[in-house]
Amino acid sequence: MENQHHLGVGSGNCMPNHLLEDNSNRHPQRVSRFSIQRLDTSEMMAANMPRRRASVNHGQQSNNGNSGNSRSEFVASSYITVDDINLSQPVRPSASGRSASLREHAKGVGLLPAVLDQNRYGHALKAHLRDSIRTNRTLQHHLSRETLPSLDNYQGNSVAARATLDELHLGADQGIQRGGNSGQVPVVGGLKFGWIQGVLIRCLLNIWGVMLFLRLSWVVAEAGIGQAILIVLLATAVTSLTALSMSAISTNGQIKGGGTYYMISRSLGPEFGAAIGIIFALANAVAVSLHTVGFCEALNDMLEELGVQIVDGDLNDIRIVGSVTLVVLAMIVGIGMEWEAKAQLLFMGILVVALANFIFGSFLGPSDIDKLSKGFVGYNFELLTSNFYSDYRVFDGFQQNFFSVFSIFFPAATGILAGANISGDLKDPSSAIPKGTLLAIAVTSFSYIIFAIIAGATVLRDATGIPTNYNDTAATISDYIEICSEQDCEWGLHNSFQVMTLVSAFGPLNYAGCFAATLSSALACFVSAPKVFQALCQDRLFPHLQYFAKGYGKSQEPLRAYILTFIIALACVLIAQLNIIAPLITNCYLASYALVNFSTFHIDLIQPVGWRPTFRYYNKWLSLLGCGLSVSAMFLCSWPTALVTSTVVMTLFLIVKYRKPDVNWGSSGQAQVYKTALITVQQLSNIEEHVKTYTPQILVMTGLPNMRPSLVDFAYLLCKNNSLMVCGDILKERQSHKQRSQRIKKSSHWLRAHKTKAFYSLMDNLSFPSGVGALLQATGVGKMKPNILLVGYQSEWRTHKNSEIDDYCAAINTALEMHVAVAVLRVQEGLDYTGIIGDFDMEDFSSAKQKTEGIDNPQYINTLEGSIASSAPPFTITGSANSSLSEFTLDETQGGKIRRNKIQLSPMDSNMTNITSVSTAEHRQMKKSRVMFKDPQGNDLPAEVQNSICRFRMKQKRGTIDVWWLYDDGGLSMLLPHILTTRSNWANSKLRVFCLADANEEQRSKQESMRLLLGKFRIPVSDVVVIPDMTYPPSAQTKTWFDALTKDFVRKDDDPGNLDSSVPVIKESELMAQKPKTFNFMRLRELLLQNSTNANLIVMTLPISRKGTVSGPLYMSWLETLTANMPPFLLVRGNQASVLTFYS
């Protein structure tokens, strides 16, 4: 009886082969099919293995009457290693009589020979095998090539550990090292900060800066308590809305170094990001000088009280002290972020004590008559009422108003970006930036309002500082105000910037707080500006700035950018006037805030799938409001400065836009382009086609576009800035995904480098006609689909197999069957430059050398001559000419440096020379166009070859485009040449139209009717030529020429060679049946030679024949008859639908 089971693991699944391969070091010996010899039951049951379900596949039992020969073969369907079985157990005796172990039986072959008596030991063997195949493998071994979801797989700049689709589906080994970190960008080490020290403290120190100690009291004096609170609230509104927008952006993914620049550039794109990055870095560099000058002012006031001065106690002292202070600050930040962070903690402690000292002092009131004489009277309701309203005065030569005061105060609120600017030094920027920034805004805004109320409620606007004027204890606030109405006062809110020191319980401590606030803010800006500028330079958006991208040390400190910041700050410190410096940076900060808000509004409006911020407390309309407030504040503060800032931003924007940096950051601009395109295409699909809106949408069969640049250029002349152009490529062989991707990427890059706005579409594993049909059906979407098929002429058809000729003709027929117009372009030098010009190198495209030397900078190793050698035999015939034709020679020798297919007639000699020679002006034009091609070795091609390749990019000589409008195809034969004349390089070519007429028809009336028709079409033409003798038979010389052309293909109908399907054949019966048409084409050739040999381009209606009535070789003979040795020749056949109309 035959018993069959299956040996498996778990639920019967086979263990994959690669799991065993992964463990080959541990288990070098493996078996898949094996026989197990007869084992003793007790020996098998003694195997010390864990139990697990298994099944066994028993072979057919053979019983010959001898029980000793009874054996059954077991087949295992999964791998089992030798070490997985108890190898110490003895098995049947060896030839020497001793018991041999399983290891000895398996030695050398890696298989376990075994024979088992199914009847005696079947159950014991099952148990042994069940126990032996259980192994302790990790989960990864059971996952095969699959990987579990992991953070490492989604790092933007790392090689993901997950298997590729080819590895999973096809089993292809891509050679990628799994489980390593070789592909990952090394993580920069160094000190990382949490949200308190990295964001909250920095923002507090930057906001509680120079304006709090030196200008808040002056703001209250000018605007009054009410408007001062309004100024604070307006600044808070702008900064709060900006912080909400910034929080949304910062929680929509990982934030790297660069702060505001990084967020704007990754949200709105590199253009706006680069512009605002420069502006913001400059603003921070100037802010260093702002806070440094504030420190120097406070120091000067303290020295003045002590009666000490360095030079003049004024601007020069500020310049000297400021310069020394900048050097010290530069040394601190140059040492590293760790020392800077320690200094910030020290400054924070001093600042908090100083602010508490101010509040405590306001409650204590004036301690002596000296403080009272300087304007500090303590809390007084009458004073509060008096100071509540504004009192704008002339200050520093300018009449102040609400917005001028706002522009001076606003830099106090700009510290909200202090934490975001060092985003690269934060542990978790996405969490730290929202929490720290919003809390800092809330705390500082509340404190500014409280300090404004305290200053307005305790200090007079004007005071003399003379104690004797304030001895009257019964005097009121009105009396104190009257004192200064009669004389100049040097103290009070209007006149002294040291009001906080006056109010403080211990004055010197306030100076310490002012020093801490100004120096900490200067330090924060000194760190922020280089960090932002370094991130900008690393992205290489501007030329010649990479020098400042270099970092030093484990934290990649931007020492070079520190030096640049120091130079800018030093130049501004020499101005030495706080009220002049402050408005300069206000507009820069407001421009940054406007773009941060606009970024959030724009990306939330577009709603791309990747927009998933974890911060939910934002609204796109609030972001738009914040943007509007920022822009309005820019112009209200100082419209000249706002205009300059806007001009600089737009200039930088246009520079980056023009340079087109090769970056892809997934900005909202990209999402908007896609969304707009989708909506537009959908709208277009709902619009009925109209003849007035017809545009030629061309599918041009280029193969690799870089190998047929002339064909690409000609198609682009018809489509440029007007319609769809698709470069089609068909391959007979199946391409892998990698091969397809590389080919598509290379072609797309070449089109971009060639400044050709076209698409590239690839079809593989298809014949040429099937591929053309597939491309015509599958290319495009909605109404954006090709309506013209443009192919190059198959100039070497006489050396091709019959199947290749038939495929070419079948492709044309396929397009016509689909009601798609067809155009065939021929130039005598050929369109395929494979082997003549080097291939396109994408690395050279992105390099600076590529940009300076031209479009193609190829690197190849094959030789030019070897790559274009051809086995085609030379074909030459001669004959005498009649009265209308000169003696001619057909010479079609292939080889040399460029393929030629040329007929030489004595009247055309000079013209052919003009075609192939290169003038100095043309050579300059080629260089100007930056389209200099090179051979496969990287050398410049000869000038005549360059001219041939670039013939459709260069300005054409003065001449004509001859349009042979033979048949009415809907007007496409006239529309395409008219479009050519609208291009600048074809402007000197005038249209000349040829039409047919019967011999007995009046030529003048035909000519006038054609002119009238073209006039209604609004197509200007230079001349209309009527051909009356089309029906004349061709000359004997032309017949001889055609016979020589087809002599290798014409066969008798019963010729045995007709059975060979690979040989092109024209049967005599077919030739006789098509004799009238053949004569027509011969006659057309004679007319072309008479009239159009000097034209810049010939356009003729493409002849078509009824399907199945004309063989491929005969059809190609007709086309050869028309186009051989002519100027560039375009054969066009519309789809018989009108593309021209009379009506407006």
mmCIF file with all atom_site columns, C-alpha atoms in Angstrom, residues 459-613:
data_model
loop_
_atom_site.group_PDB
_atom_site.id
_atom_site.type_symbol
_atom_site.label_atom_id
_atom_site.label_alt_id
_atom_site.label_comp_id
_atom_site.label_asym_id
_atom_site.label_entity_id
_atom_site.label_seq_id
_atom_site.pdbx_PDB_ins_code
_atom_site.Cartn_x
_atom_site.Cartn_y
_atom_site.Cartn_z
_atom_site.occupancy
_atom_site.B_iso_or_equiv
_atom_site.pdbx_formal_charge
_atom_site.auth_seq_id
_atom_site.auth_comp_id
_atom_site.auth_asym_id
_atom_site.auth_atom_id
_atom_site.pdbx_PDB_model_num
ATOM 1   C CA . VAL A 1 459 ? 6.925  108.203 35.705 1.00 0.00 ? 459 VAL A CA 1
ATOM 2   C CA . LEU A 1 460 ? 6.293  111.677 34.317 1.00 0.00 ? 460 LEU A CA 1
ATOM 3   C CA . ARG A 1 461 ? 6.721  112.378 30.603 1.00 0.00 ? 461 ARG A CA 1
ATOM 4   C CA . ASP A 1 462 ? 9.055  115.294 31.426 1.00 0.00 ? 462 ASP A CA 1
ATOM 5   C CA . ALA A 1 463 ? 11.118 116.179 34.517 1.00 0.00 ? 463 ALA A CA 1
ATOM 6   C CA . THR A 1 464 ? 13.883 118.674 35.175 1.00 0.00 ? 464 THR A CA 1
ATOM 7   C CA . GLY A 1 465 ? 16.069 116.533 37.379 1.00 0.00 ? 465 GLY A CA 1
ATOM 8   C CA . ILE A 1 466 ? 16.479 119.533 39.735 1.00 0.00 ? 466 ILE A CA 1
ATOM 9   C CA . PRO A 1 467 ? 15.433 118.536 43.289 1.00 0.00 ? 467 PRO A CA 1
ATOM 10  C CA . THR A 1 468 ? 14.511 122.081 44.331 1.00 0.00 ? 468 THR A CA 1
ATOM 11  C CA . ASN A 1 469 ? 11.687 122.114 41.785 1.00 0.00 ? 469 ASN A CA 1
ATOM 12  C CA . TYR A 1 470 ? 9.982  119.239 43.556 1.00 0.00 ? 470 TYR A CA 1
ATOM 13  C CA . ASN A 1 471 ? 10.285 120.208 47.263 1.00 0.00 ? 471 ASN A CA 1
ATOM 14  C CA . ASP A 1 472 ? 6.612  121.168 47.563 1.00 0.00 ? 472 ASP A CA 1
ATOM 15  C CA . THR A 1 473 ? 4.941  118.187 49.133 1.00 0.00 ? 473 THR A CA 1
ATOM 16  C CA . ALA A 1 474 ? 1.483  119.528 48.286 1.00 0.00 ? 474 ALA A CA 1
ATOM 17  C CA . ALA A 1 475 ? 2.198  119.751 44.575 1.00 0.00 ? 475 ALA A CA 1
ATOM 18  C CA . THR A 1 476 ? 0.076  117.710 42.204 1.00 0.00 ? 476 THR A CA 1
ATOM 19  C CA . ILE A 1 477 ? 0.902  115.944 38.978 1.00 0.00 ? 477 ILE A CA 1
ATOM 20  C CA . SER A 1 478 ? -0.403 118.930 37.044 1.00 0.00 ? 478 SER A CA 1
ATOM 21  C CA . ASP A 1 479 ? 2.059  121.120 38.901 1.00 0.00 ? 479 ASP A CA 1
ATOM 22  C CA . TYR A 1 480 ? 4.946  118.839 37.959 1.00 0.00 ? 480 TYR A CA 1
ATOM 23  C CA . ILE A 1 481 ? 3.836  118.882 34.325 1.00 0.00 ? 481 ILE A CA 1
ATOM 24  C CA . GLU A 1 482 ? 3.656  122.693 34.355 1.00 0.00 ? 482 GLU A CA 1
ATOM 25  C CA . ILE A 1 483 ? 7.290  122.939 35.458 1.00 0.00 ? 483 ILE A CA 1
ATOM 26  C CA . CYS A 1 484 ? 8.543  121.509 32.158 1.00 0.00 ? 484 CYS A CA 1
ATOM 27  C CA . SER A 1 485 ? 6.189  123.561 30.041 1.00 0.00 ? 485 SER A CA 1
ATOM 28  C CA . GLU A 1 486 ? 8.361  126.594 30.758 1.00 0.00 ? 486 GLU A CA 1
ATOM 29  C CA . GLN A 1 487 ? 11.838 125.072 30.397 1.00 0.00 ? 487 GLN A CA 1
ATOM 30  C CA . ASP A 1 488 ? 13.694 122.205 28.706 1.00 0.00 ? 488 ASP A CA 1
ATOM 31  C CA . CYS A 1 489 ? 13.703 118.976 30.655 1.00 0.00 ? 489 CYS A CA 1
ATOM 32  C CA . GLU A 1 490 ? 16.260 116.200 30.384 1.00 0.00 ? 490 GLU A CA 1
ATOM 33  C CA . TRP A 1 491 ? 14.464 113.530 32.352 1.00 0.00 ? 491 TRP A CA 1
ATOM 34  C CA . GLY A 1 492 ? 11.203 111.654 32.172 1.00 0.00 ? 492 GLY A CA 1
ATOM 35  C CA . LEU A 1 493 ? 9.734  109.175 29.720 1.00 0.00 ? 493 LEU A CA 1
ATOM 36  C CA . HIS A 1 494 ? 10.349 111.410 26.718 1.00 0.00 ? 494 HIS A CA 1
ATOM 37  C CA . ASN A 1 495 ? 13.893 112.393 27.462 1.00 0.00 ? 495 ASN A CA 1
ATOM 38  C CA . SER A 1 496 ? 15.645 109.552 29.278 1.00 0.00 ? 496 SER A CA 1
ATOM 39  C CA . PHE A 1 497 ? 16.119 105.976 28.173 1.00 0.00 ? 497 PHE A CA 1
ATOM 40  C CA . GLN A 1 498 ? 17.077 104.841 31.692 1.00 0.00 ? 498 GLN A CA 1
ATOM 41  C CA . VAL A 1 499 ? 13.584 104.923 33.191 1.00 0.00 ? 499 VAL A CA 1
ATOM 42  C CA . MET A 1 500 ? 13.755 101.269 34.226 1.00 0.00 ? 500 MET A CA 1
ATOM 43  C CA . THR A 1 501 ? 16.949 101.971 36.138 1.00 0.00 ? 501 THR A CA 1
ATOM 44  C CA . LEU A 1 502 ? 15.243 104.924 37.812 1.00 0.00 ? 502 LEU A CA 1
ATOM 45  C CA . VAL A 1 503 ? 12.233 102.859 38.915 1.00 0.00 ? 503 VAL A CA 1
ATOM 46  C CA . SER A 1 504 ? 14.185 99.790  40.012 1.00 0.00 ? 504 SER A CA 1
ATOM 47  C CA . ALA A 1 505 ? 14.742 99.168  43.702 1.00 0.00 ? 505 ALA A CA 1
ATOM 48  C CA . PHE A 1 506 ? 18.469 98.748  43.103 1.00 0.00 ? 506 PHE A CA 1
ATOM 49  C CA . GLY A 1 507 ? 19.605 100.712 40.042 1.00 0.00 ? 507 GLY A CA 1
ATOM 50  C CA . PRO A 1 508 ? 22.886 98.934  39.258 1.00 0.00 ? 508 PRO A CA 1
ATOM 51  C CA . LEU A 1 509 ? 21.029 95.616  39.082 1.00 0.00 ? 509 LEU A CA 1
ATOM 52  C CA . ASN A 1 510 ? 18.907 97.056  36.271 1.00 0.00 ? 510 ASN A CA 1
ATOM 53  C CA . TYR A 1 511 ? 22.056 97.855  34.339 1.00 0.00 ? 511 TYR A CA 1
ATOM 54  C CA . ALA A 1 512 ? 23.088 94.244  34.775 1.00 0.00 ? 512 ALA A CA 1
ATOM 55  C CA . GLY A 1 513 ? 19.694 93.144  33.441 1.00 0.00 ? 513 GLY A CA 1
ATOM 56  C CA . CYS A 1 514 ? 19.997 95.486  30.475 1.00 0.00 ? 514 CYS A CA 1
ATOM 57  C CA . PHE A 1 515 ? 23.465 94.159  29.747 1.00 0.00 ? 515 PHE A CA 1
ATOM 58  C CA . ALA A 1 516 ? 22.191 90.575  30.016 1.00 0.00 ? 516 ALA A CA 1
ATOM 59  C CA . ALA A 1 517 ? 19.197 91.266  27.726 1.00 0.00 ? 517 ALA A CA 1
ATOM 60  C CA . THR A 1 518 ? 21.193 93.029  25.025 1.00 0.00 ? 518 THR A CA 1
ATOM 61  C CA . LEU A 1 519 ? 24.153 90.657  25.038 1.00 0.00 ? 519 LEU A CA 1
ATOM 62  C CA . SER A 1 520 ? 21.964 87.539  25.099 1.00 0.00 ? 520 SER A CA 1
ATOM 63  C CA . SER A 1 521 ? 19.945 88.833  22.149 1.00 0.00 ? 521 SER A CA 1
ATOM 64  C CA . ALA A 1 522 ? 23.133 89.717  20.307 1.00 0.00 ? 522 ALA A CA 1
ATOM 65  C CA . LEU A 1 523 ? 24.454 86.217  20.981 1.00 0.00 ? 523 LEU A CA 1
ATOM 66  C CA . ALA A 1 524 ? 21.227 84.617  19.746 1.00 0.00 ? 524 ALA A CA 1
ATOM 67  C CA . CYS A 1 525 ? 21.313 86.623  16.510 1.00 0.00 ? 525 CYS A CA 1
ATOM 68  C CA . PHE A 1 526 ? 25.050 85.959  16.144 1.00 0.00 ? 526 PHE A CA 1
ATOM 69  C CA . VAL A 1 527 ? 24.245 82.252  16.176 1.00 0.00 ? 527 VAL A CA 1
ATOM 70  C CA . SER A 1 528 ? 21.072 82.437  14.063 1.00 0.00 ? 528 SER A CA 1
ATOM 71  C CA . ALA A 1 529 ? 22.412 84.398  11.104 1.00 0.00 ? 529 ALA A CA 1
ATOM 72  C CA . PRO A 1 530 ? 25.330 82.053  10.289 1.00 0.00 ? 530 PRO A CA 1
ATOM 73  C CA . LYS A 1 531 ? 23.178 78.937  10.789 1.00 0.00 ? 531 LYS A CA 1
ATOM 74  C CA . VAL A 1 532 ? 20.547 80.184  8.356  1.00 0.00 ? 532 VAL A CA 1
ATOM 75  C CA . PHE A 1 533 ? 23.153 81.347  5.863  1.00 0.00 ? 533 PHE A CA 1
ATOM 76  C CA . GLN A 1 534 ? 25.036 78.051  6.090  1.00 0.00 ? 534 GLN A CA 1
ATOM 77  C CA . ALA A 1 535 ? 21.859 76.083  5.338  1.00 0.00 ? 535 ALA A CA 1
ATOM 78  C CA . LEU A 1 536 ? 21.181 78.362  2.371  1.00 0.00 ? 536 LEU A CA 1
ATOM 79  C CA . CYS A 1 537 ? 24.682 77.919  1.005  1.00 0.00 ? 537 CYS A CA 1
ATOM 80  C CA . GLN A 1 538 ? 24.538 74.139  1.411  1.00 0.00 ? 538 GLN A CA 1
ATOM 81  C CA . ASP A 1 539 ? 21.532 74.034  -0.930 1.00 0.00 ? 539 ASP A CA 1
ATOM 82  C CA . ARG A 1 540 ? 23.594 75.736  -3.670 1.00 0.00 ? 540 ARG A CA 1
ATOM 83  C CA . LEU A 1 541 ? 20.772 77.989  -4.822 1.00 0.00 ? 541 LEU A CA 1
ATOM 84  C CA . PHE A 1 542 ? 23.059 80.939  -5.529 1.00 0.00 ? 542 PHE A CA 1
ATOM 85  C CA . PRO A 1 543 ? 26.392 80.840  -7.337 1.00 0.00 ? 543 PRO A CA 1
ATOM 86  C CA . HIS A 1 544 ? 29.695 81.325  -5.539 1.00 0.00 ? 544 HIS A CA 1
ATOM 87  C CA . LEU A 1 545 ? 28.236 80.960  -2.027 1.00 0.00 ? 545 LEU A CA 1
ATOM 88  C CA . GLN A 1 546 ? 29.327 77.371  -1.377 1.00 0.00 ? 546 GLN A CA 1
ATOM 89  C CA . TYR A 1 547 ? 32.396 78.719  0.395  1.00 0.00 ? 547 TYR A CA 1
ATOM 90  C CA . PHE A 1 548 ? 30.279 79.609  3.418  1.00 0.00 ? 548 PHE A CA 1
ATOM 91  C CA . ALA A 1 549 ? 28.595 76.190  3.588  1.00 0.00 ? 549 ALA A CA 1
ATOM 92  C CA . LYS A 1 550 ? 31.568 74.438  5.175  1.00 0.00 ? 550 LYS A CA 1
ATOM 93  C CA . GLY A 1 551 ? 31.177 73.414  8.821  1.00 0.00 ? 551 GLY A CA 1
ATOM 94  C CA . TYR A 1 552 ? 33.838 72.682  11.402 1.00 0.00 ? 552 TYR A CA 1
ATOM 95  C CA . GLY A 1 553 ? 33.893 70.292  14.338 1.00 0.00 ? 553 GLY A CA 1
ATOM 96  C CA . LYS A 1 554 ? 31.397 67.667  15.378 1.00 0.00 ? 554 LYS A CA 1
ATOM 97  C CA . SER A 1 555 ? 28.608 70.240  15.410 1.00 0.00 ? 555 SER A CA 1
ATOM 98  C CA . GLN A 1 556 ? 29.541 71.572  11.954 1.00 0.00 ? 556 GLN A CA 1
ATOM 99  C CA . GLU A 1 557 ? 29.937 75.128  13.188 1.00 0.00 ? 557 GLU A CA 1
ATOM 100 C CA . PRO A 1 558 ? 29.792 77.676  10.313 1.00 0.00 ? 558 PRO A CA 1
ATOM 101 C CA . LEU A 1 559 ? 32.985 79.543  11.182 1.00 0.00 ? 559 LEU A CA 1
ATOM 102 C CA . ARG A 1 560 ? 33.194 81.216  7.783  1.00 0.00 ? 560 ARG A CA 1
ATOM 103 C CA . ALA A 1 561 ? 29.624 82.458  8.093  1.00 0.00 ? 561 ALA A CA 1
ATOM 104 C CA . TYR A 1 562 ? 30.477 83.709  11.595 1.00 0.00 ? 562 TYR A CA 1
ATOM 105 C CA . ILE A 1 563 ? 33.219 85.861  10.085 1.00 0.00 ? 563 ILE A CA 1
ATOM 106 C CA . LEU A 1 564 ? 30.823 87.259  7.465  1.00 0.00 ? 564 LEU A CA 1
ATOM 107 C CA . THR A 1 565 ? 28.239 88.039  10.167 1.00 0.00 ? 565 THR A CA 1
ATOM 108 C CA . PHE A 1 566 ? 30.913 89.775  12.224 1.00 0.00 ? 566 PHE A CA 1
ATOM 109 C CA . ILE A 1 567 ? 31.858 92.008  9.294  1.00 0.00 ? 567 ILE A CA 1
ATOM 110 C CA . ILE A 1 568 ? 28.235 93.000  8.592  1.00 0.00 ? 568 ILE A CA 1
ATOM 111 C CA . ALA A 1 569 ? 27.494 93.632  12.258 1.00 0.00 ? 569 ALA A CA 1
ATOM 112 C CA . LEU A 1 570 ? 30.669 95.708  12.668 1.00 0.00 ? 570 LEU A CA 1
ATOM 113 C CA . ALA A 1 571 ? 29.687 97.906  9.720  1.00 0.00 ? 571 ALA A CA 1
ATOM 114 C CA . CYS A 1 572 ? 26.285 98.571  11.322 1.00 0.00 ? 572 CYS A CA 1
ATOM 115 C CA . VAL A 1 573 ? 27.778 99.163  14.774 1.00 0.00 ? 573 VAL A CA 1
ATOM 116 C CA . LEU A 1 574 ? 29.725 102.065 13.288 1.00 0.00 ? 574 LEU A CA 1
ATOM 117 C CA . ILE A 1 575 ? 26.354 103.778 12.615 1.00 0.00 ? 575 ILE A CA 1
ATOM 118 C CA . ALA A 1 576 ? 25.984 103.854 16.416 1.00 0.00 ? 576 ALA A CA 1
ATOM 119 C CA . GLN A 1 577 ? 22.336 105.010 16.388 1.00 0.00 ? 577 GLN A CA 1
ATOM 120 C CA . LEU A 1 578 ? 19.662 102.615 17.592 1.00 0.00 ? 578 LEU A CA 1
ATOM 121 C CA . ASN A 1 579 ? 16.699 104.429 16.018 1.00 0.00 ? 579 ASN A CA 1
ATOM 122 C CA . ILE A 1 580 ? 18.310 104.247 12.556 1.00 0.00 ? 580 ILE A CA 1
ATOM 123 C CA . ILE A 1 581 ? 19.239 100.569 12.754 1.00 0.00 ? 581 ILE A CA 1
ATOM 124 C CA . ALA A 1 582 ? 15.879 99.333  14.093 1.00 0.00 ? 582 ALA A CA 1
ATOM 125 C CA . PRO A 1 583 ? 13.701 100.262 11.083 1.00 0.00 ? 583 PRO A CA 1
ATOM 126 C CA . LEU A 1 584 ? 16.215 98.603  8.736  1.00 0.00 ? 584 LEU A CA 1
ATOM 127 C CA . ILE A 1 585 ? 15.564 95.166  10.158 1.00 0.00 ? 585 ILE A CA 1
ATOM 128 C CA . THR A 1 586 ? 11.859 95.653  10.895 1.00 0.00 ? 586 THR A CA 1
ATOM 129 C CA . ASN A 1 587 ? 10.955 95.315  7.217  1.00 0.00 ? 587 ASN A CA 1
ATOM 130 C CA . CYS A 1 588 ? 13.180 92.263  6.783  1.00 0.00 ? 588 CYS A CA 1
ATOM 131 C CA . TYR A 1 589 ? 11.531 90.494  9.695  1.00 0.00 ? 589 TYR A CA 1
ATOM 132 C CA . LEU A 1 590 ? 8.052  91.469  8.514  1.00 0.00 ? 590 LEU A CA 1
ATOM 133 C CA . ALA A 1 591 ? 8.814  90.115  5.046  1.00 0.00 ? 591 ALA A CA 1
ATOM 134 C CA . SER A 1 592 ? 9.906  86.836  6.631  1.00 0.00 ? 592 SER A CA 1
ATOM 135 C CA . TYR A 1 593 ? 6.744  86.661  8.730  1.00 0.00 ? 593 TYR A CA 1
ATOM 136 C CA . ALA A 1 594 ? 4.585  87.424  5.692  1.00 0.00 ? 594 ALA A CA 1
ATOM 137 C CA . LEU A 1 595 ? 6.067  84.503  3.767  1.00 0.00 ? 595 LEU A CA 1
ATOM 138 C CA . VAL A 1 596 ? 5.810  82.123  6.733  1.00 0.00 ? 596 VAL A CA 1
ATOM 139 C CA . ASN A 1 597 ? 2.105  82.925  6.990  1.00 0.00 ? 597 ASN A CA 1
ATOM 140 C CA . PHE A 1 598 ? 1.618  82.728  3.243  1.00 0.00 ? 598 PHE A CA 1
ATOM 141 C CA . SER A 1 599 ? 3.364  79.335  3.188  1.00 0.00 ? 599 SER A CA 1
ATOM 142 C CA . THR A 1 600 ? 0.854  77.888  5.629  1.00 0.00 ? 600 THR A CA 1
ATOM 143 C CA . PHE A 1 601 ? -2.092 79.500  3.851  1.00 0.00 ? 601 PHE A CA 1
ATOM 144 C CA . HIS A 1 602 ? -0.972 78.270  0.456  1.00 0.00 ? 602 HIS A CA 1
ATOM 145 C CA . ILE A 1 603 ? -0.194 74.698  1.411  1.00 0.00 ? 603 ILE A CA 1
ATOM 146 C CA . ASP A 1 604 ? -3.399 74.383  3.467  1.00 0.00 ? 604 ASP A CA 1
ATOM 147 C CA . LEU A 1 605 ? -5.392 75.795  0.564  1.00 0.00 ? 605 LEU A CA 1
ATOM 148 C CA . ILE A 1 606 ? -3.889 73.294  -1.881 1.00 0.00 ? 606 ILE A CA 1
ATOM 149 C CA . GLN A 1 607 ? -4.212 70.441  0.640  1.00 0.00 ? 607 GLN A CA 1
ATOM 150 C CA . PRO A 1 608 ? -1.654 67.986  -0.777 1.00 0.00 ? 608 PRO A CA 1
ATOM 151 C CA . VAL A 1 609 ? -1.765 64.483  0.642  1.00 0.00 ? 609 VAL A CA 1
ATOM 152 C CA . GLY A 1 610 ? 1.546  65.056  2.442  1.00 0.00 ? 610 GLY A CA 1
ATOM 153 C CA . TRP A 1 611 ? 0.163  68.008  4.438  1.00 0.00 ? 611 TRP A CA 1
ATOM 154 C CA . ARG A 1 612 ? -0.534 66.389  7.814  1.00 0.00 ? 612 ARG A CA 1
ATOM 155 C CA . PRO A 1 613 ? 0.676  68.718  10.603 1.00 0.00 ? 613 PRO A CA 1
#
